[in-house]
CSV table of C-alpha atoms and ligand atoms in Angstrom, one decimal:
chain,number,residue,atom,x,y,z
A,1,UNK,CA,-118.4,53.7,23.5
A,2,UNK,CA,-121.4,55.7,24.8
A,3,UNK,CA,-123.7,52.9,23.7
A,4,UNK,CA,-126.6,51.7,25.9
A,5,UNK,CA,-127.0,47.9,26.0
A,6,UNK,CA,-129.3,45.4,27.7
A,7,UNK,CA,-127.6,41.9,28.1
A,8,UNK,CA,-129.6,39.0,29.4
A,9,UNK,CA,-128.0,36.1,31.4
A,10,UNK,CA,-125.6,38.6,32.8
A,11,UNK,CA,-124.8,36.9,36.2
A,12,UNK,CA,-122.1,34.5,35.0
A,13,UNK,CA,-120.4,33.0,32.1
A,14,UNK,CA,-120.7,34.5,28.6
A,15,UNK,CA,-123.1,37.2,29.7
A,16,UNK,CA,-120.9,38.4,32.5
A,17,UNK,CA,-118.0,38.5,30.1
A,18,UNK,CA,-120.0,40.6,27.7
A,19,UNK,CA,-120.9,43.0,30.6
A,20,UNK,CA,-117.2,43.4,31.4
A,21,UNK,CA,-116.3,43.9,27.8
A,22,UNK,CA,-118.9,46.4,27.1
A,23,UNK,CA,-118.4,48.6,30.3
A,24,UNK,CA,-114.7,48.5,29.7
A,25,UNK,CA,-115.4,50.2,26.2
A,26,UNK,CA,-117.5,52.8,27.9
A,27,UNK,CA,-121.0,51.5,27.3
A,28,UNK,CA,-123.8,51.7,29.9
A,29,UNK,CA,-125.1,48.2,30.4
A,30,UNK,CA,-128.3,46.9,32.0
A,31,UNK,CA,-127.5,43.2,33.1
A,32,UNK,CA,-130.4,40.9,33.6
A,33,UNK,CA,-130.6,37.5,35.4
A,34,UNK,CA,-132.4,35.9,38.3
A,35,UNK,CA,-129.4,35.8,40.6
A,36,UNK,CA,-129.3,39.2,42.4
A,37,UNK,CA,-126.2,38.3,44.5
A,38,UNK,CA,-124.2,37.3,41.3
A,39,UNK,CA,-125.2,40.4,39.6
A,40,UNK,CA,-124.0,42.6,42.6
A,41,UNK,CA,-120.7,40.5,42.8
A,42,UNK,CA,-120.1,41.3,39.1
A,43,UNK,CA,-120.9,45.0,39.8
A,44,UNK,CA,-118.4,45.0,42.7
A,45,UNK,CA,-115.7,43.3,40.5
A,46,UNK,CA,-116.1,46.0,37.8
A,47,UNK,CA,-114.1,48.6,39.8
A,48,UNK,CA,-114.4,52.1,38.4
A,49,UNK,CA,-116.6,50.9,35.6
A,50,UNK,CA,-119.2,49.7,38.1
A,51,UNK,CA,-121.2,53.0,37.7
A,52,UNK,CA,-121.9,51.9,34.0
A,53,UNK,CA,-123.5,48.7,35.1
A,54,UNK,CA,-127.1,48.4,36.1
A,55,UNK,CA,-128.0,45.0,37.6
A,56,UNK,CA,-131.6,44.1,37.1
A,57,UNK,CA,-133.1,40.9,38.6
A,58,UNK,CA,-135.7,39.3,36.3
A,59,UNK,CA,-136.8,36.1,34.8
A,60,UNK,CA,-136.3,36.3,31.0
A,61,UNK,CA,-139.2,34.2,30.2
A,62,UNK,CA,-141.5,37.0,31.6
A,63,UNK,CA,-143.0,39.3,28.9
A,64,UNK,CA,-144.0,41.8,31.6
A,65,UNK,CA,-140.3,41.8,32.8
A,66,UNK,CA,-139.0,42.5,29.3
A,67,UNK,CA,-141.3,45.4,28.9
A,68,UNK,CA,-140.4,46.7,32.3
A,69,UNK,CA,-136.6,46.5,31.7
A,70,UNK,CA,-137.1,48.2,28.3
A,71,UNK,CA,-139.1,51.0,29.7
A,72,UNK,CA,-136.8,51.6,32.7
A,73,UNK,CA,-133.7,51.6,30.4
A,74,UNK,CA,-135.4,54.1,28.2
A,75,UNK,CA,-136.4,56.4,31.0
A,76,UNK,CA,-132.9,56.2,32.5
A,77,UNK,CA,-130.7,56.5,29.3
A,78,UNK,CA,-133.1,57.7,26.7
A,79,UNK,CA,-132.2,55.0,24.2
A,80,UNK,CA,-131.1,51.3,23.7
A,81,UNK,CA,-128.5,50.7,21.0
A,82,UNK,CA,-128.0,47.0,21.7
A,83,UNK,CA,-129.9,44.1,23.0
A,84,UNK,CA,-127.9,40.9,23.6
A,85,UNK,CA,-130.2,37.8,24.0
A,86,UNK,CA,-127.7,35.6,25.8
A,87,UNK,CA,-129.5,33.8,28.7
A,88,UNK,CA,-129.7,30.2,27.9
A,89,UNK,CA,-130.2,26.7,29.6
A,90,UNK,CA,-129.1,23.2,28.4
A,91,UNK,CA,-130.5,19.9,29.4
A,92,UNK,CA,-129.0,17.0,27.6
A,93,UNK,CA,-130.5,13.4,27.5
A,94,UNK,CA,-131.8,11.1,24.9
A,95,UNK,CA,-135.4,12.0,23.8
A,96,UNK,CA,-136.9,9.0,25.6
A,97,UNK,CA,-135.5,10.3,28.9
A,98,UNK,CA,-135.6,14.1,28.4
A,99,UNK,CA,-138.1,15.4,31.1
A,100,UNK,CA,-140.9,17.5,29.7
A,101,UNK,CA,-140.0,20.2,32.1
A,102,UNK,CA,-136.5,20.4,30.6
A,103,UNK,CA,-137.8,20.6,27.1
A,104,UNK,CA,-140.2,23.4,28.2
A,105,UNK,CA,-137.4,25.4,29.9
A,106,UNK,CA,-135.1,25.3,26.9
A,107,UNK,CA,-137.8,26.5,24.7
A,108,UNK,CA,-138.9,29.1,27.1
A,109,UNK,CA,-135.4,30.6,27.8
A,110,UNK,CA,-133.4,29.9,24.6
A,111,UNK,CA,-136.3,30.6,22.0
A,112,UNK,CA,-139.3,32.4,23.5
A,113,UNK,CA,-137.4,34.8,25.7
A,114,UNK,CA,-135.3,36.2,22.6
A,115,UNK,CA,-138.6,36.7,20.9
A,116,UNK,CA,-140.1,38.5,24.0
A,117,UNK,CA,-137.1,40.8,24.5
A,118,UNK,CA,-136.7,41.6,20.9
A,119,UNK,CA,-140.4,42.4,20.6
A,120,UNK,CA,-140.1,44.7,23.7
A,121,UNK,CA,-137.2,46.7,22.2
A,122,UNK,CA,-138.2,46.8,18.6
A,123,UNK,CA,-140.7,49.7,18.6
A,124,UNK,CA,-138.1,51.9,20.1
A,125,UNK,CA,-135.3,50.8,17.6
A,126,UNK,CA,-137.7,50.9,14.7
A,127,UNK,CA,-138.8,54.4,15.5
A,128,UNK,CA,-135.1,55.5,16.0
A,129,UNK,CA,-134.0,53.6,13.0
A,130,UNK,CA,-131.0,52.4,14.9
A,131,UNK,CA,-130.2,49.4,16.9
A,132,UNK,CA,-128.7,45.9,17.0
A,133,UNK,CA,-130.1,42.7,18.4
A,134,UNK,CA,-127.5,40.1,19.1
A,135,UNK,CA,-128.6,36.4,19.6
A,136,UNK,CA,-126.1,34.2,21.5
A,137,UNK,CA,-127.1,31.0,19.8
A,138,UNK,CA,-124.8,28.0,19.3
A,139,UNK,CA,-123.3,25.6,16.7
A,140,UNK,CA,-126.1,23.5,18.1
A,141,UNK,CA,-128.3,25.7,16.0
A,142,UNK,CA,-126.5,24.6,12.9
A,143,UNK,CA,-126.2,20.9,13.6
A,144,UNK,CA,-127.5,18.1,15.8
A,145,UNK,CA,-125.8,15.6,18.2
A,146,UNK,CA,-127.0,12.8,20.5
A,147,UNK,CA,-128.6,13.9,23.8
A,148,UNK,CA,-129.2,17.4,22.3
A,149,UNK,CA,-132.6,17.2,20.7
A,150,UNK,CA,-134.2,19.8,22.8
A,151,UNK,CA,-131.2,22.1,23.1
A,152,UNK,CA,-130.6,21.8,19.3
A,153,UNK,CA,-134.3,22.4,18.5
A,154,UNK,CA,-134.4,25.5,20.7
A,155,UNK,CA,-131.2,26.9,19.0
A,156,UNK,CA,-132.5,26.0,15.5
A,157,UNK,CA,-135.5,27.8,16.3
A,158,UNK,CA,-133.5,30.8,17.6
A,159,UNK,CA,-131.6,30.8,14.2
A,160,UNK,CA,-134.9,31.0,12.4
A,161,UNK,CA,-136.2,33.8,14.5
A,162,UNK,CA,-132.8,35.8,13.9
A,163,UNK,CA,-132.9,35.0,10.2
A,164,UNK,CA,-136.5,36.2,9.8
A,165,UNK,CA,-136.1,39.2,12.1
A,166,UNK,CA,-133.0,40.3,10.1
A,167,UNK,CA,-135.1,40.5,6.9
A,168,UNK,CA,-138.1,42.2,8.7
A,169,UNK,CA,-136.0,45.0,10.2
A,170,UNK,CA,-133.6,45.7,7.4
A,171,UNK,CA,-135.8,48.4,6.1
A,172,UNK,CA,-135.5,50.1,9.3
A,173,UNK,CA,-131.8,49.9,9.2
A,174,UNK,CA,-131.6,47.6,12.2
A,175,UNK,CA,-129.1,44.8,12.5
A,176,UNK,CA,-129.7,41.3,13.8
A,177,UNK,CA,-126.8,38.9,14.5
A,178,UNK,CA,-126.5,35.3,15.6
A,179,UNK,CA,-123.4,34.5,17.4
A,180,UNK,CA,-122.8,30.7,17.4
A,181,UNK,CA,-120.0,29.4,19.6
A,182,UNK,CA,-118.9,25.8,19.9
A,183,UNK,CA,-118.1,24.7,23.6
A,184,UNK,CA,-117.3,27.6,25.9
A,185,UNK,CA,-115.5,27.3,29.3
A,186,UNK,CA,-118.6,28.0,31.5
A,187,UNK,CA,-120.6,25.8,33.8
A,188,UNK,CA,-123.4,25.7,31.1
A,189,UNK,CA,-125.8,22.8,31.4
A,190,UNK,CA,-124.4,21.9,34.8
A,191,UNK,CA,-121.2,20.3,33.3
A,192,UNK,CA,-117.8,21.2,34.3
A,193,UNK,CA,-115.9,23.3,31.8
A,194,UNK,CA,-114.3,21.2,28.9
A,195,UNK,CA,-110.8,21.3,28.0
A,196,UNK,CA,-111.4,21.8,24.4
A,197,UNK,CA,-113.5,25.1,24.4
A,198,UNK,CA,-113.5,28.8,23.8
A,199,UNK,CA,-113.4,31.2,26.7
A,200,UNK,CA,-116.3,33.4,27.7
A,201,UNK,CA,-114.0,36.4,26.9
A,202,UNK,CA,-113.6,35.1,23.3
A,203,UNK,CA,-117.3,35.2,22.7
A,204,UNK,CA,-117.6,38.7,24.3
A,205,UNK,CA,-114.8,39.9,22.0
A,206,UNK,CA,-116.7,38.7,19.0
A,207,UNK,CA,-119.9,40.2,20.2
A,208,UNK,CA,-118.1,43.6,20.7
A,209,UNK,CA,-116.5,43.3,17.2
A,210,UNK,CA,-119.9,42.6,15.7
A,211,UNK,CA,-121.6,45.5,17.6
A,212,UNK,CA,-118.8,47.9,16.7
A,213,UNK,CA,-118.7,47.2,13.0
A,214,UNK,CA,-119.7,50.3,10.9
A,215,UNK,CA,-123.4,50.6,10.6
A,216,UNK,CA,-123.4,49.7,6.9
A,217,UNK,CA,-122.2,46.3,7.8
A,218,UNK,CA,-124.4,43.5,9.1
A,219,UNK,CA,-122.8,40.3,10.5
A,220,UNK,CA,-125.6,37.8,10.0
A,221,UNK,CA,-124.3,34.4,11.4
A,222,UNK,CA,-120.9,34.2,13.1
A,223,UNK,CA,-119.8,30.7,13.8
A,224,UNK,CA,-116.9,30.2,16.3
A,225,UNK,CA,-115.0,27.2,17.3
A,226,UNK,CA,-112.0,26.5,19.5
A,227,UNK,CA,-108.9,26.0,17.6
A,228,UNK,CA,-106.6,24.3,20.1
A,229,UNK,CA,-107.2,22.7,23.7
A,230,UNK,CA,-107.6,25.1,26.6
A,231,UNK,CA,-104.2,24.1,28.1
A,232,UNK,CA,-102.4,25.3,24.9
A,233,UNK,CA,-104.0,28.6,24.7
B,1,NJP,O1,-124.1,29.6,30.5
B,1,NJP,P1,-124.3,29.8,32.0
B,1,NJP,P2,-123.2,30.3,29.3
B,1,NJP,N1,-134.0,34.2,33.4
B,1,NJP,O2,-125.0,28.7,32.6
B,1,NJP,C1,-129.2,33.1,32.8
B,1,NJP,C2,-124.9,29.8,24.8
B,1,NJP,N2,-123.9,28.7,24.6
B,1,NJP,O3,-122.8,31.7,29.7
B,1,NJP,O4,-130.8,33.6,36.1
B,1,NJP,C3,-132.9,35.0,33.6
B,1,NJP,O5,-122.9,30.1,32.7
B,1,NJP,C4,-128.3,32.8,34.1
B,1,NJP,O6,-128.6,33.6,35.1
B,1,NJP,P3,-129.5,33.1,36.4
B,1,NJP,C5,-126.0,29.2,25.7
B,1,NJP,O7,-127.0,28.4,25.1
B,1,NJP,C6,-123.0,28.3,25.6
B,1,NJP,O8,-122.2,29.3,28.8
B,1,NJP,O9,-128.8,34.0,37.5
B,1,NJP,N3,-131.7,34.5,33.3
B,1,NJP,C7,-126.9,33.0,33.5
B,1,NJP,O10,-126.6,34.3,33.8
B,1,NJP,C8,-126.5,30.5,26.3
B,1,NJP,O11,-127.5,31.1,25.4
B,1,NJP,C9,-122.1,27.3,25.3
B,1,NJP,O12,-129.3,31.7,36.6
B,1,NJP,C10,-131.5,33.3,33.0
B,1,NJP,C11,-127.0,32.6,32.1
B,1,NJP,O13,-128.3,32.6,31.7
B,1,NJP,C12,-125.3,31.5,26.2
B,1,NJP,O14,-124.4,30.9,25.5
B,1,NJP,C13,-122.0,26.9,23.9
B,1,NJP,C14,-132.7,32.4,33.0
B,1,NJP,C15,-126.4,31.3,31.8
B,1,NJP,O15,-125.1,31.3,32.2
B,1,NJP,C16,-124.7,31.7,27.6
B,1,NJP,O16,-124.3,30.5,28.2
B,1,NJP,C17,-122.7,27.4,22.9
B,1,NJP,C18,-133.9,32.9,33.2
B,1,NJP,N4,-135.0,32.1,33.2
B,1,NJP,C19,-123.7,28.3,23.3
B,1,NJP,N5,-132.2,31.1,32.8
B,1,NJP,C20,-121.2,26.8,26.3
B,1,NJP,N6,-121.0,27.3,27.5
B,1,NJP,O17,-120.5,25.7,26.0
B,1,NJP,C21,-130.8,31.2,32.6
B,1,NJP,O18,-122.6,26.9,21.7
B,1,NJP,N7,-130.4,32.6,32.8
């Protein structure tokens, strides 16, 4: 409640679910993605909570965009309590067939962008000695699988970033959490949703739980897996 959050990758899937969950709890949320129409559609669907949602079109791989969104959010709300680095892309192919551009996009969106957005928000959070950075990582950041070399490498990198940052900012009483879902029912990676998968709302619920924990508590890494197939949920 009364928190101010920035959520990247807010136009659909897990990011949109996090926006819906946060604004329902009374938070003010700046949602970032490239698809302005999808962000507007999300705002329209929020009903009376729409006034607590600020859509912002940006490419998360731009350092300038990260700085601008952080500055605008501070000008508007005076503080940022939570950054959710959620935007992500997946390209799945064996190493000998994975296009260089696909590798580069995964590194830029899944790994470099969380660095850029964390770096943009950290001076404010460190000065305030309050704040929480939540990385939407993946079980792919804890294991490997065929066709997942680039995606797993980007998420393993993200886990290393989260782990290091958690240690660095602990003296400032800041929290860093990596949420690692298994398959989630979205259109991630251009694939149709799988039967055996979590729902975006499940991940959003965990993000809320992690963010709402008492300040003395840090959730470091949270691993989530589906327990039963979707049609039995
Ligand atoms: O994916 P999807 P999810 N600049 O494709 C945005 C992780 N995860 O919700 O720009 C700005 O529905 C894109 O917006 P747009 C996964 O690695 C998932 O499933 O408008 N935004 C959209 O809002 C990722 O980190 C599964 O195209 C950019 C969002 O990202 C996170 O969950 C399993 C952008 C992607 O929405 C959300 O994935 C798992 C850019 N350059 C981890 N590029 C799963 N679904 O199974 C993309 O373990 N976006």
